[in-house]
mmCIF file of C-alpha atoms in Angstrom:
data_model
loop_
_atom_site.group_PDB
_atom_site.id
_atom_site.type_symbol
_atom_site.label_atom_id
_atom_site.label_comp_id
_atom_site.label_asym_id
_atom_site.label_seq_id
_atom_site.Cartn_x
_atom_site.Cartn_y
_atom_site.Cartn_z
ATOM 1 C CA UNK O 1 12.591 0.163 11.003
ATOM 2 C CA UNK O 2 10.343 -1.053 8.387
ATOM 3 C CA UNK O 3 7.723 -4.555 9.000
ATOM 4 C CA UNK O 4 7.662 -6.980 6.606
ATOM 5 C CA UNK O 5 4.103 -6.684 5.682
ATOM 6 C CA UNK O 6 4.741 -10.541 6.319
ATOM 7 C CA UNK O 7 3.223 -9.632 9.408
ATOM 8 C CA UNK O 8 0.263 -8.609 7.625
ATOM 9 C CA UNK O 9 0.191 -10.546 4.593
ATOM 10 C CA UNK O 10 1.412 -14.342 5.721
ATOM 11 C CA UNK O 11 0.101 -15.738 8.583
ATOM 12 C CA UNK O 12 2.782 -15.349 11.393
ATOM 13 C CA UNK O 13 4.167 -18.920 11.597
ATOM 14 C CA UNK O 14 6.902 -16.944 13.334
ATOM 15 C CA UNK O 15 8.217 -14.036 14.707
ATOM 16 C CA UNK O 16 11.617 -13.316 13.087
ATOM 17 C CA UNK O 17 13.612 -10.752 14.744
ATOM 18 C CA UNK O 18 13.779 -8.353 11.298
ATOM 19 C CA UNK O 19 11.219 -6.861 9.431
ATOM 20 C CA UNK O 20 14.067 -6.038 10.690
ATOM 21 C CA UNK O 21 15.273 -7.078 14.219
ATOM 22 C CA UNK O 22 11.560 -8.120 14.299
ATOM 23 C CA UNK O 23 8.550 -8.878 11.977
ATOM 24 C CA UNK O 24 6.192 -11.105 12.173
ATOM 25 C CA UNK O 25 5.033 -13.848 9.367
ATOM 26 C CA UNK O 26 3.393 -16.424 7.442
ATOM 27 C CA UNK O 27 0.994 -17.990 4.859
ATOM 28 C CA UNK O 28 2.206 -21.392 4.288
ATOM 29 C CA UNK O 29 5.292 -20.012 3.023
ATOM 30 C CA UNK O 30 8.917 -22.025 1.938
ATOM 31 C CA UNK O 31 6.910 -25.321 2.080
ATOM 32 C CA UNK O 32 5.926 -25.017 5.414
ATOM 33 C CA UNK O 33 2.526 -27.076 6.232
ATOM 34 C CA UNK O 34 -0.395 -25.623 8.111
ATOM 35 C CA UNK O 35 -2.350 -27.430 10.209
ATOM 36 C CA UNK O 36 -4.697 -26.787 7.776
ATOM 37 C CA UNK O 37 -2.942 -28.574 4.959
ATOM 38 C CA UNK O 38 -3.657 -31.542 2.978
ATOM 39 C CA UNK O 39 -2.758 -35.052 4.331
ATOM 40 C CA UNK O 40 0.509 -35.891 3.992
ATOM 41 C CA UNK O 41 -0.763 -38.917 2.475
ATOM 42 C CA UNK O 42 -2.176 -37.171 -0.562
ATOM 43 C CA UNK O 43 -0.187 -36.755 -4.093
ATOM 44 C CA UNK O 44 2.086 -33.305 -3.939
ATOM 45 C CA UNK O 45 2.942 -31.829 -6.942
ATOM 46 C CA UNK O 46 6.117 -31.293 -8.006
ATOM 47 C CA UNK O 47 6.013 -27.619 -7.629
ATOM 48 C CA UNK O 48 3.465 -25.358 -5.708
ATOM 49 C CA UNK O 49 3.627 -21.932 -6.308
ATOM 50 C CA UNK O 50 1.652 -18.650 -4.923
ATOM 51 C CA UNK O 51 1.733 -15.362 -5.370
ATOM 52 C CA UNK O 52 -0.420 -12.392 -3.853
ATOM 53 C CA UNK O 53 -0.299 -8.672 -2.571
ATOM 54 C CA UNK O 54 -2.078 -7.546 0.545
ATOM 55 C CA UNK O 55 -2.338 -4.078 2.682
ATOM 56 C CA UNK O 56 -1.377 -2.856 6.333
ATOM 57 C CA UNK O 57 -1.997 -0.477 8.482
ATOM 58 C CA UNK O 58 0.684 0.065 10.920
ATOM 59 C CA UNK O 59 3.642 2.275 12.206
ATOM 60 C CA UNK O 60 6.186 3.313 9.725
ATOM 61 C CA UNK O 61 8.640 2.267 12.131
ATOM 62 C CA UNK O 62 8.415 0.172 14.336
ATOM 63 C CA UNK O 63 7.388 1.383 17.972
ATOM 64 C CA UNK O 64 6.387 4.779 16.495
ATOM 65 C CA UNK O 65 3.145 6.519 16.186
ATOM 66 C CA UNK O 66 3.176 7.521 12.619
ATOM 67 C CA UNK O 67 0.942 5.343 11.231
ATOM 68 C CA UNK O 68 -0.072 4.507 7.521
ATOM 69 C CA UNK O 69 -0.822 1.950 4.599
ATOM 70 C CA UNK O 70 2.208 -0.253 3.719
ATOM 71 C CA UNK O 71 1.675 -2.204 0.874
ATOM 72 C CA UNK O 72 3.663 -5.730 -0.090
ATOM 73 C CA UNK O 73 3.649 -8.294 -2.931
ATOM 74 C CA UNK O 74 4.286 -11.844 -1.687
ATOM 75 C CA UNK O 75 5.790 -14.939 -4.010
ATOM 76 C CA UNK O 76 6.494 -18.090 -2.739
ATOM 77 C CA UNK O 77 7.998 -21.281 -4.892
ATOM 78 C CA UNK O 78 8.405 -24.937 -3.129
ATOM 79 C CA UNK O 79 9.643 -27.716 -4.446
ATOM 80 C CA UNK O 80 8.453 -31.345 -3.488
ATOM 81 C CA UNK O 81 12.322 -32.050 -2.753
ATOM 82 C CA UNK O 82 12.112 -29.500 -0.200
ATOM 83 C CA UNK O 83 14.107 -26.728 -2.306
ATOM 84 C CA UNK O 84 12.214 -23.298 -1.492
ATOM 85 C CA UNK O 85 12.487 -19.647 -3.002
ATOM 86 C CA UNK O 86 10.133 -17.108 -0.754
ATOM 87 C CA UNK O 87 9.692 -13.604 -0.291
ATOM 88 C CA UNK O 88 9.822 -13.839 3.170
ATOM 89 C CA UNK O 89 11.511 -16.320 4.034
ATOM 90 C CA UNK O 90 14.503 -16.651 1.446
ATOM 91 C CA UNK O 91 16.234 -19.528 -0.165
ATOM 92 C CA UNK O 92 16.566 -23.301 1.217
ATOM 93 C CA UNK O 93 16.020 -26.269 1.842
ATOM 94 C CA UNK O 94 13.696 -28.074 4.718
ATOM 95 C CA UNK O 95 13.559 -31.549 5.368
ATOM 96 C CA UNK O 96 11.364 -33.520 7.468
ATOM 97 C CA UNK O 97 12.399 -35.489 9.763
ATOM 98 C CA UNK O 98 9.334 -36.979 11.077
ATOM 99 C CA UNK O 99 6.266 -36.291 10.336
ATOM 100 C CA UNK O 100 5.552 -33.668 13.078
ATOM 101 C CA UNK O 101 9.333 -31.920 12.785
ATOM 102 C CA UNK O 102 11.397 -30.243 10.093
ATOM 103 C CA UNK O 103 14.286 -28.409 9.950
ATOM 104 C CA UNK O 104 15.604 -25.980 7.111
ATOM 105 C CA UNK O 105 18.901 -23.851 6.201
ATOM 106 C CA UNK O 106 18.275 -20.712 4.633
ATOM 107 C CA UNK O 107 19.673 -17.698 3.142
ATOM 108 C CA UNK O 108 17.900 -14.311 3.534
ATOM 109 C CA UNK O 109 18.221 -10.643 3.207
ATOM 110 C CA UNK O 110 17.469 -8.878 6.210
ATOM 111 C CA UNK O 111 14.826 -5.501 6.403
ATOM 112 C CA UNK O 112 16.248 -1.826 5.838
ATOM 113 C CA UNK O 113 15.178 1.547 7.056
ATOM 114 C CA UNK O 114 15.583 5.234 5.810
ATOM 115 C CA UNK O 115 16.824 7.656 8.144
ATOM 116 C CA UNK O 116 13.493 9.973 6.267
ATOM 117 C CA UNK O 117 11.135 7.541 8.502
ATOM 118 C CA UNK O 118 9.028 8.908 10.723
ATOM 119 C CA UNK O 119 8.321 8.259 14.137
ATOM 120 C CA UNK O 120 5.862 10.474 14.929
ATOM 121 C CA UNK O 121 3.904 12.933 12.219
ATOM 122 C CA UNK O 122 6.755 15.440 13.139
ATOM 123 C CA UNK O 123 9.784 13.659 13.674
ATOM 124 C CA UNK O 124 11.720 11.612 11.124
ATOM 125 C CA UNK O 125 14.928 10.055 11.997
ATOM 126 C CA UNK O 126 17.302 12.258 10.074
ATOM 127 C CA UNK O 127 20.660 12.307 11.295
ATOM 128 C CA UNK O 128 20.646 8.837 12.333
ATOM 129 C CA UNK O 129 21.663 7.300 9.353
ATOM 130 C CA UNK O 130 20.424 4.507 6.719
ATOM 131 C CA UNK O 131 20.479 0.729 7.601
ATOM 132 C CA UNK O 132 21.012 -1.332 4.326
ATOM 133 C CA UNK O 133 19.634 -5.096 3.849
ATOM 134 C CA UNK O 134 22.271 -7.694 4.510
ATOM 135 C CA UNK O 135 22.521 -11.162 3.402
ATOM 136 C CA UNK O 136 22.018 -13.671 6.470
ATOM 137 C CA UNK O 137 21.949 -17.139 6.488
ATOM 138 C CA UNK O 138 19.727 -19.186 9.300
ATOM 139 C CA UNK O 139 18.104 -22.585 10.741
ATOM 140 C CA UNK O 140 14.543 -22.967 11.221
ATOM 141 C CA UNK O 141 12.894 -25.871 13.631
ATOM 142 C CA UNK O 142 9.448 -26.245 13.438
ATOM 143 C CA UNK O 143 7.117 -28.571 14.700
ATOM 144 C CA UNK O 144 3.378 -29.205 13.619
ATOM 145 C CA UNK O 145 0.578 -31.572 14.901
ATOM 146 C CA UNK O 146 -3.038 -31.507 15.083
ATOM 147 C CA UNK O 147 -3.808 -27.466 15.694
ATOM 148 C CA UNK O 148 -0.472 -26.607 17.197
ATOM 149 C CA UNK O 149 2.504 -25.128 15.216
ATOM 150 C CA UNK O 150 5.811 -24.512 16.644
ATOM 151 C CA UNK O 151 8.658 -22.428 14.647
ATOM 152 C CA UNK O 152 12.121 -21.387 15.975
ATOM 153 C CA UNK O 153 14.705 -19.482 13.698
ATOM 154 C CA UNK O 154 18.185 -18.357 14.217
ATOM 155 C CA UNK O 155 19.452 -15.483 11.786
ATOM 156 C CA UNK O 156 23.201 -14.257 11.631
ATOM 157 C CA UNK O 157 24.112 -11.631 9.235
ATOM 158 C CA UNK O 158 26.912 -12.476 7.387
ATOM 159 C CA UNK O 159 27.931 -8.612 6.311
ATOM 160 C CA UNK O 160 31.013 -7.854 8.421
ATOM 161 C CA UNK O 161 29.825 -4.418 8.849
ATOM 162 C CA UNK O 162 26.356 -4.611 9.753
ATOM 163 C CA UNK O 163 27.042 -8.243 12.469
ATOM 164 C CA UNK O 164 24.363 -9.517 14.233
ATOM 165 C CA UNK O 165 22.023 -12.305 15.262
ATOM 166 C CA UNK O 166 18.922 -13.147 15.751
ATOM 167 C CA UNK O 167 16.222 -15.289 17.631
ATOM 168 C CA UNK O 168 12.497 -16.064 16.877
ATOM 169 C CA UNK O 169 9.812 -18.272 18.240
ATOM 170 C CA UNK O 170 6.560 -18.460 16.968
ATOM 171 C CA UNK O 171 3.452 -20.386 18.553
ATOM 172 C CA UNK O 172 -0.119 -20.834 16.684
ATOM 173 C CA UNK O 173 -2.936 -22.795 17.473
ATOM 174 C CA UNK O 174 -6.495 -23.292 15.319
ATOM 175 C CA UNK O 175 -9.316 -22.428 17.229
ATOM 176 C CA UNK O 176 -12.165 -22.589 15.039
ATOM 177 C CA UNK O 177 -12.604 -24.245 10.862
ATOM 178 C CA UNK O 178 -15.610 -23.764 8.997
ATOM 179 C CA UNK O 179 -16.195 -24.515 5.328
ATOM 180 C CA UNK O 180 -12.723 -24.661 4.558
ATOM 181 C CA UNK O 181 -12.573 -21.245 6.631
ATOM 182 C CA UNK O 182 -9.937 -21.278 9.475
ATOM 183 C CA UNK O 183 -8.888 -18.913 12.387
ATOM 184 C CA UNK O 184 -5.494 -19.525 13.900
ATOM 185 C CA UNK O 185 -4.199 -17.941 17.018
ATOM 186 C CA UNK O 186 -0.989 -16.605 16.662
ATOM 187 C CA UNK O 187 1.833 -15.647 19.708
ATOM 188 C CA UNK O 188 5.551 -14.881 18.858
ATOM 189 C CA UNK O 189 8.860 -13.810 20.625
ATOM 190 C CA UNK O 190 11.847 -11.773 19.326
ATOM 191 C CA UNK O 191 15.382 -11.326 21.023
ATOM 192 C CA UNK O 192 18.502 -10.164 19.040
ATOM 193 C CA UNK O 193 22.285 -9.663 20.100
ATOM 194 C CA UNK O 194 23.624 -6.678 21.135
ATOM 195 C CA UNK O 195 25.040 -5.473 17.954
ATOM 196 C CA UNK O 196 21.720 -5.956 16.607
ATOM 197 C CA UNK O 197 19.871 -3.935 19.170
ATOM 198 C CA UNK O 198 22.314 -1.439 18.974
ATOM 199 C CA UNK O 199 22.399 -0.883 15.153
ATOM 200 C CA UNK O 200 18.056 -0.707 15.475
ATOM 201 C CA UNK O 201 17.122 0.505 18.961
ATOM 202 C CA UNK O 202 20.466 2.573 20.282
ATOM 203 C CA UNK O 203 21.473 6.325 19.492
ATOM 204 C CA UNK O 204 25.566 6.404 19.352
ATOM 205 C CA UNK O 205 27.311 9.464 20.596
ATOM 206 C CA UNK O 206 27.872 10.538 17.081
ATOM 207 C CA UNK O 207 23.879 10.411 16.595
ATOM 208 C CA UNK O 208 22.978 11.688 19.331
ATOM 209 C CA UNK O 209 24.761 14.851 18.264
ATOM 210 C CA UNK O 210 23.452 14.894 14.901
ATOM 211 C CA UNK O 211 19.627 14.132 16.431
ATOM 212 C CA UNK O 212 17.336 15.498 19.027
ATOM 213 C CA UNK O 213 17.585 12.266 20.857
ATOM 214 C CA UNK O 214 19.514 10.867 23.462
ATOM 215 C CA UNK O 215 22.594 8.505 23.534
ATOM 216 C CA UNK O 216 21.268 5.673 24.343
ATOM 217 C CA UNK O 217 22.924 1.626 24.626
ATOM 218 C CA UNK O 218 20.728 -1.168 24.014
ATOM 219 C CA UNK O 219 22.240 -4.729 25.083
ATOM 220 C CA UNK O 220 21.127 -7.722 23.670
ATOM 221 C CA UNK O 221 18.015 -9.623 24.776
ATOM 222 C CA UNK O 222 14.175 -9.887 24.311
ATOM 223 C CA UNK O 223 13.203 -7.159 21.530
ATOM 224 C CA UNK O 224 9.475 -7.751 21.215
ATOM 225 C CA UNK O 225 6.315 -9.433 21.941
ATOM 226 C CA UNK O 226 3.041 -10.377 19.798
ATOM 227 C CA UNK O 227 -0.337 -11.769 20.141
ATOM 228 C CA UNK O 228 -2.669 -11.975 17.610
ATOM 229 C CA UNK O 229 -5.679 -13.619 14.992
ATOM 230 C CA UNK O 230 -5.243 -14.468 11.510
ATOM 231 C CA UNK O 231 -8.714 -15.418 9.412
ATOM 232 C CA UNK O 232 -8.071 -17.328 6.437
ATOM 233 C CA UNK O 233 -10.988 -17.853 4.040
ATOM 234 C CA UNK O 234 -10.624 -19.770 0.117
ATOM 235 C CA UNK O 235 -12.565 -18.205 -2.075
ATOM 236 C CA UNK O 236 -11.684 -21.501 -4.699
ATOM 237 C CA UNK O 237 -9.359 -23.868 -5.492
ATOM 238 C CA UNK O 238 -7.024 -21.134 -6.699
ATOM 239 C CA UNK O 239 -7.998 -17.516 -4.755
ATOM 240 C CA UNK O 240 -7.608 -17.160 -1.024
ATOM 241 C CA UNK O 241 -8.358 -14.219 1.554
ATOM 242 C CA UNK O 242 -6.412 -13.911 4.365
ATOM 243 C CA UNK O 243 -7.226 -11.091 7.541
ATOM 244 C CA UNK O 244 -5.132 -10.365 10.181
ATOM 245 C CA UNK O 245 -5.248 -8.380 13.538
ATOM 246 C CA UNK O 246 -2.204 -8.353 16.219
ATOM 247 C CA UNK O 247 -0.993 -6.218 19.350
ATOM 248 C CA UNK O 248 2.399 -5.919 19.746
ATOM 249 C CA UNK O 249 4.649 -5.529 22.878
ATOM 250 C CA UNK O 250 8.471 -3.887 22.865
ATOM 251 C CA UNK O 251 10.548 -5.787 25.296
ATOM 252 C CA UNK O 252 13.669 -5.185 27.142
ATOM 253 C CA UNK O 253 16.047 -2.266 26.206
ATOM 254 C CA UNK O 254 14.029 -1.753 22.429
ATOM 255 C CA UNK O 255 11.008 -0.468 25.308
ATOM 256 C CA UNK O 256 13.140 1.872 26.292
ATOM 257 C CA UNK O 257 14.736 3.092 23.100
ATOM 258 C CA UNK O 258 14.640 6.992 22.480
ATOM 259 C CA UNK O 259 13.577 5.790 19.085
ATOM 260 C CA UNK O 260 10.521 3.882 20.172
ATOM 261 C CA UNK O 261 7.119 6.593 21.006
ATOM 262 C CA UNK O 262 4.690 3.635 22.458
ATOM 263 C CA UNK O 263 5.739 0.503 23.550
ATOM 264 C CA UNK O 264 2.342 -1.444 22.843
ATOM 265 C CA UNK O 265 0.717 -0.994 19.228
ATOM 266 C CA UNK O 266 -2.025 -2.667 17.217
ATOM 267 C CA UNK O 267 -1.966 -3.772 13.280
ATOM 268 C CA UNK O 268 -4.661 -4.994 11.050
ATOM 269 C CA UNK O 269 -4.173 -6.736 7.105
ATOM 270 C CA UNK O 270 -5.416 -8.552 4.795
ATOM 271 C CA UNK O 271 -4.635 -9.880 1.665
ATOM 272 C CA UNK O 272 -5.341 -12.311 -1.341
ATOM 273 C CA UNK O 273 -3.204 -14.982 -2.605
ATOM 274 C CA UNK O 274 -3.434 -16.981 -5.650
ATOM 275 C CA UNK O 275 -2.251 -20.662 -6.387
ATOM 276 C CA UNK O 276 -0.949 -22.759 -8.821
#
Protein backbone atom coordinates (compact mmCIF):
# COMPACT_ATOMS: atom_id res chain seq x y z
CA UNK A 1 0.00 0.00 0.00
CA UNK A 2 0.89 3.47 -0.72
CA UNK A 3 1.67 6.40 2.50
CA UNK A 4 0.15 9.44 2.34
CA UNK A 5 3.20 11.51 2.12
CA UNK A 6 1.00 13.12 4.99
CA UNK A 7 3.33 11.27 6.94
CA UNK A 8 6.02 13.18 5.50
CA UNK A 9 4.61 16.36 4.56
CA UNK A 10 2.03 17.34 7.65
CA UNK A 11 3.08 16.92 10.90
CA UNK A 12 1.48 13.62 12.22
CA UNK A 13 -1.32 15.00 14.45
CA UNK A 14 -2.45 11.41 13.94
CA UNK A 15 -1.99 8.16 12.80
CA UNK A 16 -4.93 7.20 10.53
CA UNK A 17 -5.16 3.66 9.70
CA UNK A 18 -4.88 4.38 5.57
CA UNK A 19 -2.33 5.88 3.69
CA UNK A 20 -4.18 3.25 3.56
CA UNK A 21 -5.02 1.02 6.61
CA UNK A 22 -2.26 3.32 8.03
CA UNK A 23 -0.45 6.68 7.37
CA UNK A 24 0.61 8.98 9.39
CA UNK A 25 -0.18 12.99 9.34
CA UNK A 26 -0.31 16.56 9.91
CA UNK A 27 0.55 20.29 9.48
CA UNK A 28 -2.17 22.15 11.06
CA UNK A 29 -4.46 20.71 8.67
CA UNK A 30 -8.73 20.95 8.53
CA UNK A 31 -8.47 23.77 11.15
CA UNK A 32 -6.84 21.87 13.58
CA UNK A 33 -4.67 24.15 16.15
CA UNK A 34 -1.11 23.41 17.11
CA UNK A 35 0.16 24.04 20.19
CA UNK A 36 2.03 26.32 18.41
CA UNK A 37 -0.86 28.42 17.19
CA UNK A 38 -1.98 31.82 17.81
CA UNK A 39 -4.11 32.64 20.93
CA UNK A 40 -7.39 31.85 20.64
CA UNK A 41 -7.97 35.25 21.73
CA UNK A 42 -6.53 36.83 18.62
CA UNK A 43 -8.75 37.95 15.39
CA UNK A 44 -9.11 34.73 12.84
CA UNK A 45 -9.76 35.40 9.51
CA UNK A 46 -12.47 34.30 7.80
CA UNK A 47 -10.63 31.89 5.69
CA UNK A 48 -7.01 30.46 6.09
CA UNK A 49 -5.70 28.71 3.38
CA UNK A 50 -2.21 26.75 2.61
CA UNK A 51 -0.86 25.02 0.11
CA UNK A 52 2.66 23.25 -0.33
CA UNK A 53 4.51 20.12 -1.84
CA UNK A 54 7.17 18.24 0.03
CA UNK A 55 9.40 14.88 -0.62
CA UNK A 56 9.83 11.32 1.09
CA UNK A 57 11.87 8.78 1.22
CA UNK A 58 10.27 5.62 2.17
CA UNK A 59 8.96 2.09 1.13
CA UNK A 60 6.75 1.90 -1.83
CA UNK A 61 4.61 -0.17 0.17
CA UNK A 62 4.27 -0.24 3.20
CA UNK A 63 6.42 -2.86 5.27
CA UNK A 64 8.56 -3.48 2.14
CA UNK A 65 12.11 -2.83 1.37
CA UNK A 66 11.85 -1.12 -1.91
CA UNK A 67 12.52 2.13 -1.10
CA UNK A 68 12.30 5.51 -3.09
CA UNK A 69 11.22 9.30 -3.43
CA UNK A 70 7.41 9.80 -3.19
CA UNK A 71 6.43 13.07 -3.90
CA UNK A 72 2.90 14.90 -2.66
CA UNK A 73 1.19 18.30 -3.07
CA UNK A 74 -0.75 19.33 0.05
CA UNK A 75 -3.92 22.01 0.10
CA UNK A 76 -5.73 22.75 2.96
CA UNK A 77 -8.92 25.37 3.19
CA UNK A 78 -10.60 26.24 6.81
CA UNK A 79 -13.20 28.20 7.43
CA UNK A 80 -13.65 30.31 10.73
CA UNK A 81 -17.19 28.46 11.02
CA UNK A 82 -15.34 25.36 11.27
CA UNK A 83 -16.21 24.14 7.55
CA UNK A 84 -12.84 22.42 6.24
CA UNK A 85 -11.70 21.08 2.70
CA UNK A 86 -8.06 19.18 3.12
CA UNK A 87 -5.98 16.98 1.24
CA UNK A 88 -5.53 14.81 3.91
CA UNK A 89 -7.96 14.95 5.86
CA UNK A 90 -11.21 15.45 3.64
CA UNK A 91 -14.34 17.43 4.02
CA UNK A 92 -16.09 18.65 7.44
CA UNK A 93 -16.86 20.28 9.94
CA UNK A 94 -15.11 20.57 13.66
CA UNK A 95 -16.46 22.30 16.43
CA UNK A 96 -15.05 23.14 19.66
CA UNK A 97 -16.41 22.35 22.45
CA UNK A 98 -14.18 23.81 24.94
CA UNK A 99 -11.35 25.30 24.51
CA UNK A 100 -8.99 22.26 24.94
CA UNK A 101 -11.53 19.65 22.89
CA UNK A 102 -13.07 19.44 19.44
CA UNK A 103 -14.77 17.09 17.61
CA UNK A 104 -15.35 16.87 13.70
CA UNK A 105 -17.41 14.65 11.04
CA UNK A 106 -15.73 14.08 7.95
CA UNK A 107 -15.85 12.59 4.63
CA UNK A 108 -12.68 11.11 3.02
CA UNK A 109 -11.34 8.97 0.32
CA UNK A 110 -9.30 6.30 1.51
CA UNK A 111 -5.42 5.37 -0.08
CA UNK A 112 -5.08 2.87 -3.16
CA UNK A 113 -2.37 0.54 -4.27
CA UNK A 114 -1.28 -1.06 -7.67
CA UNK A 115 -0.79 -4.61 -7.77
CA UNK A 116 2.80 -3.24 -10.06
CA UNK A 117 4.16 -2.14 -6.40
CA UNK A 118 7.04 -3.43 -5.28
CA UNK A 119 8.02 -4.93 -2.22
CA UNK A 120 11.32 -5.64 -2.64
CA UNK A 121 13.62 -4.45 -5.88
CA UNK A 122 12.48 -7.88 -7.36
CA UNK A 123 9.14 -8.56 -6.36
CA UNK A 124 6.03 -6.56 -7.24
CA UNK A 125 2.70 -7.68 -6.17
CA UNK A 126 1.28 -8.85 -9.45
CA UNK A 127 -1.38 -11.23 -9.20
CA UNK A 128 -2.76 -9.81 -6.16
CA UNK A 129 -4.92 -7.42 -7.53
CA UNK A 130 -5.63 -3.45 -7.41
CA UNK A 131 -7.24 -1.78 -4.30
CA UNK A 132 -9.28 1.35 -5.45
CA UNK A 133 -9.90 4.56 -3.09
CA UNK A 134 -13.25 4.47 -1.39
CA UNK A 135 -15.27 7.16 0.02
CA UNK A 136 -15.39 6.91 4.01
CA UNK A 137 -16.92 9.02 6.30
CA UNK A 138 -15.39 9.45 10.11
CA UNK A 139 -15.26 11.31 13.69
CA UNK A 140 -12.25 12.87 14.94
CA UNK A 141 -11.68 13.81 18.91
CA UNK A 142 -8.90 15.76 19.64
CA UNK A 143 -7.70 17.42 22.51
CA UNK A 144 -4.96 20.23 22.81
CA UNK A 145 -3.37 22.12 25.81
CA UNK A 146 -0.16 23.64 26.56
CA UNK A 147 2.47 21.16 24.50
CA UNK A 148 0.26 18.12 24.44
CA UNK A 149 -2.02 17.14 21.47
CA UNK A 150 -4.33 14.31 21.52
CA UNK A 151 -6.23 13.04 18.17
CA UNK A 152 -8.51 9.95 17.83
CA UNK A 153 -10.32 9.09 14.45
CA UNK A 154 -12.72 6.46 13.46
CA UNK A 155 -12.97 5.73 9.56
CA UNK A 156 -15.69 3.36 7.96
CA UNK A 157 -15.74 2.91 4.32
CA UNK A 158 -18.92 3.33 3.01
CA UNK A 159 -18.24 1.23 -0.49
CA UNK A 160 -20.15 -2.02 0.00
CA UNK A 161 -17.47 -3.82 -1.72
CA UNK A 162 -14.37 -2.69 -0.30
CA UNK A 163 -16.11 -2.59 3.95
CA UNK A 164 -14.02 -1.73 6.56
CA UNK A 165 -13.07 0.36 9.57
CA UNK A 166 -10.67 1.99 11.04
CA UNK A 167 -8.95 3.30 14.31
CA UNK A 168 -6.22 5.98 14.95
CA UNK A 169 -4.64 7.67 17.88
CA UNK A 170 -2.15 10.11 17.66
CA UNK A 171 -0.03 11.68 20.65
CA UNK A 172 2.50 14.82 20.22
CA UNK A 173 4.20 16.79 22.59
CA UNK A 174 6.65 20.14 21.99
CA UNK A 175 9.86 19.68 23.33
CA UNK A 176 11.83 22.52 22.35
CA UNK A 177 10.65 26.44 20.45
CA UNK A 178 13.11 28.76 19.31
CA UNK A 179 12.57 31.87 17.21
CA UNK A 180 9.34 30.85 16.11
CA UNK A 181 11.18 27.38 15.37
CA UNK A 182 9.42 24.32 17.00
CA UNK A 183 10.16 20.52 17.40
CA UNK A 184 7.23 18.33 18.30
CA UNK A 185 7.43 14.75 19.31
CA UNK A 186 5.19 12.69 17.59
CA UNK A 187 3.77 8.83 18.69
CA UNK A 188 0.73 7.20 16.89
CA UNK A 189 -1.31 3.87 16.88
CA UNK A 190 -3.21 2.11 14.05
CA UNK A 191 -5.75 -0.90 14.36
CA UNK A 192 -8.31 -1.75 11.58
CA UNK A 193 -11.15 -4.50 11.34
CA UNK A 194 -10.75 -7.59 9.91
CA UNK A 195 -12.04 -6.90 6.53
CA UNK A 196 -9.64 -4.19 6.46
CA UNK A 197 -6.61 -6.22 7.35
CA UNK A 198 -7.63 -8.73 5.13
CA UNK A 199 -8.19 -6.61 1.95
CA UNK A 200 -4.28 -4.92 2.86
CA UNK A 201 -2.24 -7.48 4.80
CA UNK A 202 -3.93 -11.14 3.80
CA UNK A 203 -3.24 -13.34 0.59
CA UNK A 204 -6.78 -15.20 -0.31
CA UNK A 205 -6.65 -18.65 -1.72
CA UNK A 206 -7.33 -17.27 -5.10
CA UNK A 207 -4.02 -15.03 -4.65
CA UNK A 208 -2.12 -17.16 -3.31
CA UNK A 209 -2.42 -19.20 -6.49
CA UNK A 210 -1.92 -16.43 -8.75
CA UNK A 211 1.35 -15.20 -6.43
CA UNK A 212 4.46 -16.65 -5.00
CA UNK A 213 3.12 -16.01 -1.59
CA UNK A 214 1.31 -17.76 0.88
CA UNK A 215 -2.43 -17.81 1.92
CA UNK A 216 -2.42 -16.02 4.61
CA UNK A 217 -5.66 -14.53 7.16
CA UNK A 218 -5.15 -11.43 8.94
CA UNK A 219 -7.89 -10.69 11.78
CA UNK A 220 -8.57 -7.45 12.91
CA UNK A 221 -6.53 -5.59 15.53
CA UNK A 222 -3.41 -3.35 16.06
CA UNK A 223 -1.85 -2.73 12.41
CA UNK A 224 1.05 -0.44 13.24
CA UNK A 225 3.16 1.56 15.45
CA UNK A 226 5.16 5.04 15.09
CA UNK A 227 7.52 7.22 16.87
CA UNK A 228 8.95 10.07 15.57
CA UNK A 229 10.31 14.15 15.27
CA UNK A 230 8.87 16.73 13.19
CA UNK A 231 11.04 20.27 12.90
CA UNK A 232 9.03 23.06 11.85
CA UNK A 233 10.85 26.29 10.96
CA UNK A 234 8.90 29.83 9.27
CA UNK A 235 10.88 31.21 6.99
CA UNK A 236 8.10 34.49 7.06
CA UNK A 237 4.84 35.36 7.60
CA UNK A 238 3.84 33.42 4.51
CA UNK A 239 6.71 30.42 3.74
CA UNK A 240 7.26 27.60 6.18
CA UNK A 241 9.76 24.50 6.28
CA UNK A 242 8.75 21.59 7.79
CA UNK A 243 11.37 18.20 8.43
CA UNK A 244 10.39 15.07 9.51
CA UNK A 245 12.05 11.75 10.70
CA UNK A 246 9.94 8.58 12.09
CA UNK A 247 10.47 4.69 12.77
CA UNK A 248 7.75 2.69 12.25
CA UNK A 249 6.58 -0.63 13.89
CA UNK A 250 4.01 -3.38 12.11
CA UNK A 251 1.81 -4.78 14.76
CA UNK A 252 -0.27 -7.79 15.15
CA UNK A 253 -1.17 -10.03 12.12
CA UNK A 254 0.08 -6.95 9.38
CA UNK A 255 3.85 -8.20 11.20
CA UNK A 256 3.26 -11.23 10.01
CA UNK A 257 1.82 -10.63 6.57
CA UNK A 258 3.57 -12.53 3.59
CA UNK A 259 3.29 -9.10 2.07
CA UNK A 260 5.27 -7.25 4.68
CA UNK A 261 9.63 -7.85 4.13
CA UNK A 262 10.66 -5.89 7.58
CA UNK A 263 8.53 -5.20 10.24
CA UNK A 264 10.44 -2.00 11.61
CA UNK A 265 11.36 0.84 8.96
CA UNK A 266 12.59 4.42 9.07
CA UNK A 267 11.27 7.62 6.89
CA UNK A 268 12.61 11.06 6.55
CA UNK A 269 10.63 14.45 4.70
CA UNK A 270 10.43 17.62 4.42
CA UNK A 271 8.54 20.10 2.85
CA UNK A 272 7.45 23.84 2.36
CA UNK A 273 4.13 25.28 2.79
CA UNK A 274 2.83 28.57 1.91
CA UNK A 275 -0.03 30.72 3.56
CA UNK A 276 -2.59 32.96 2.91
Amino acid sequence: MHYPLALILSGLSTIALAAAPAGLVAVPSSGEQRPDAKSPDAVQPDWTVSAGAGVGWLPEVMGGRYYRAQWQGQLSVVHRSGWFLDSEEGLGKRWQLTPAWSVALLLAASDKRAQSSRIDRNTTLDGMGDIGQAAQAGVALGFEQGNWHVKAKYLSSLKHDQKGQQLSLGVDYTVWRRSAAVLTLNSGLSAGDGDTMQRWFGVSAEQAARTSFAAYRASGGLSQGLLGATLTVPLDKHWQFEGRAAYVRMLGDSANSPLVKQRGYGVLGGAMQYSW
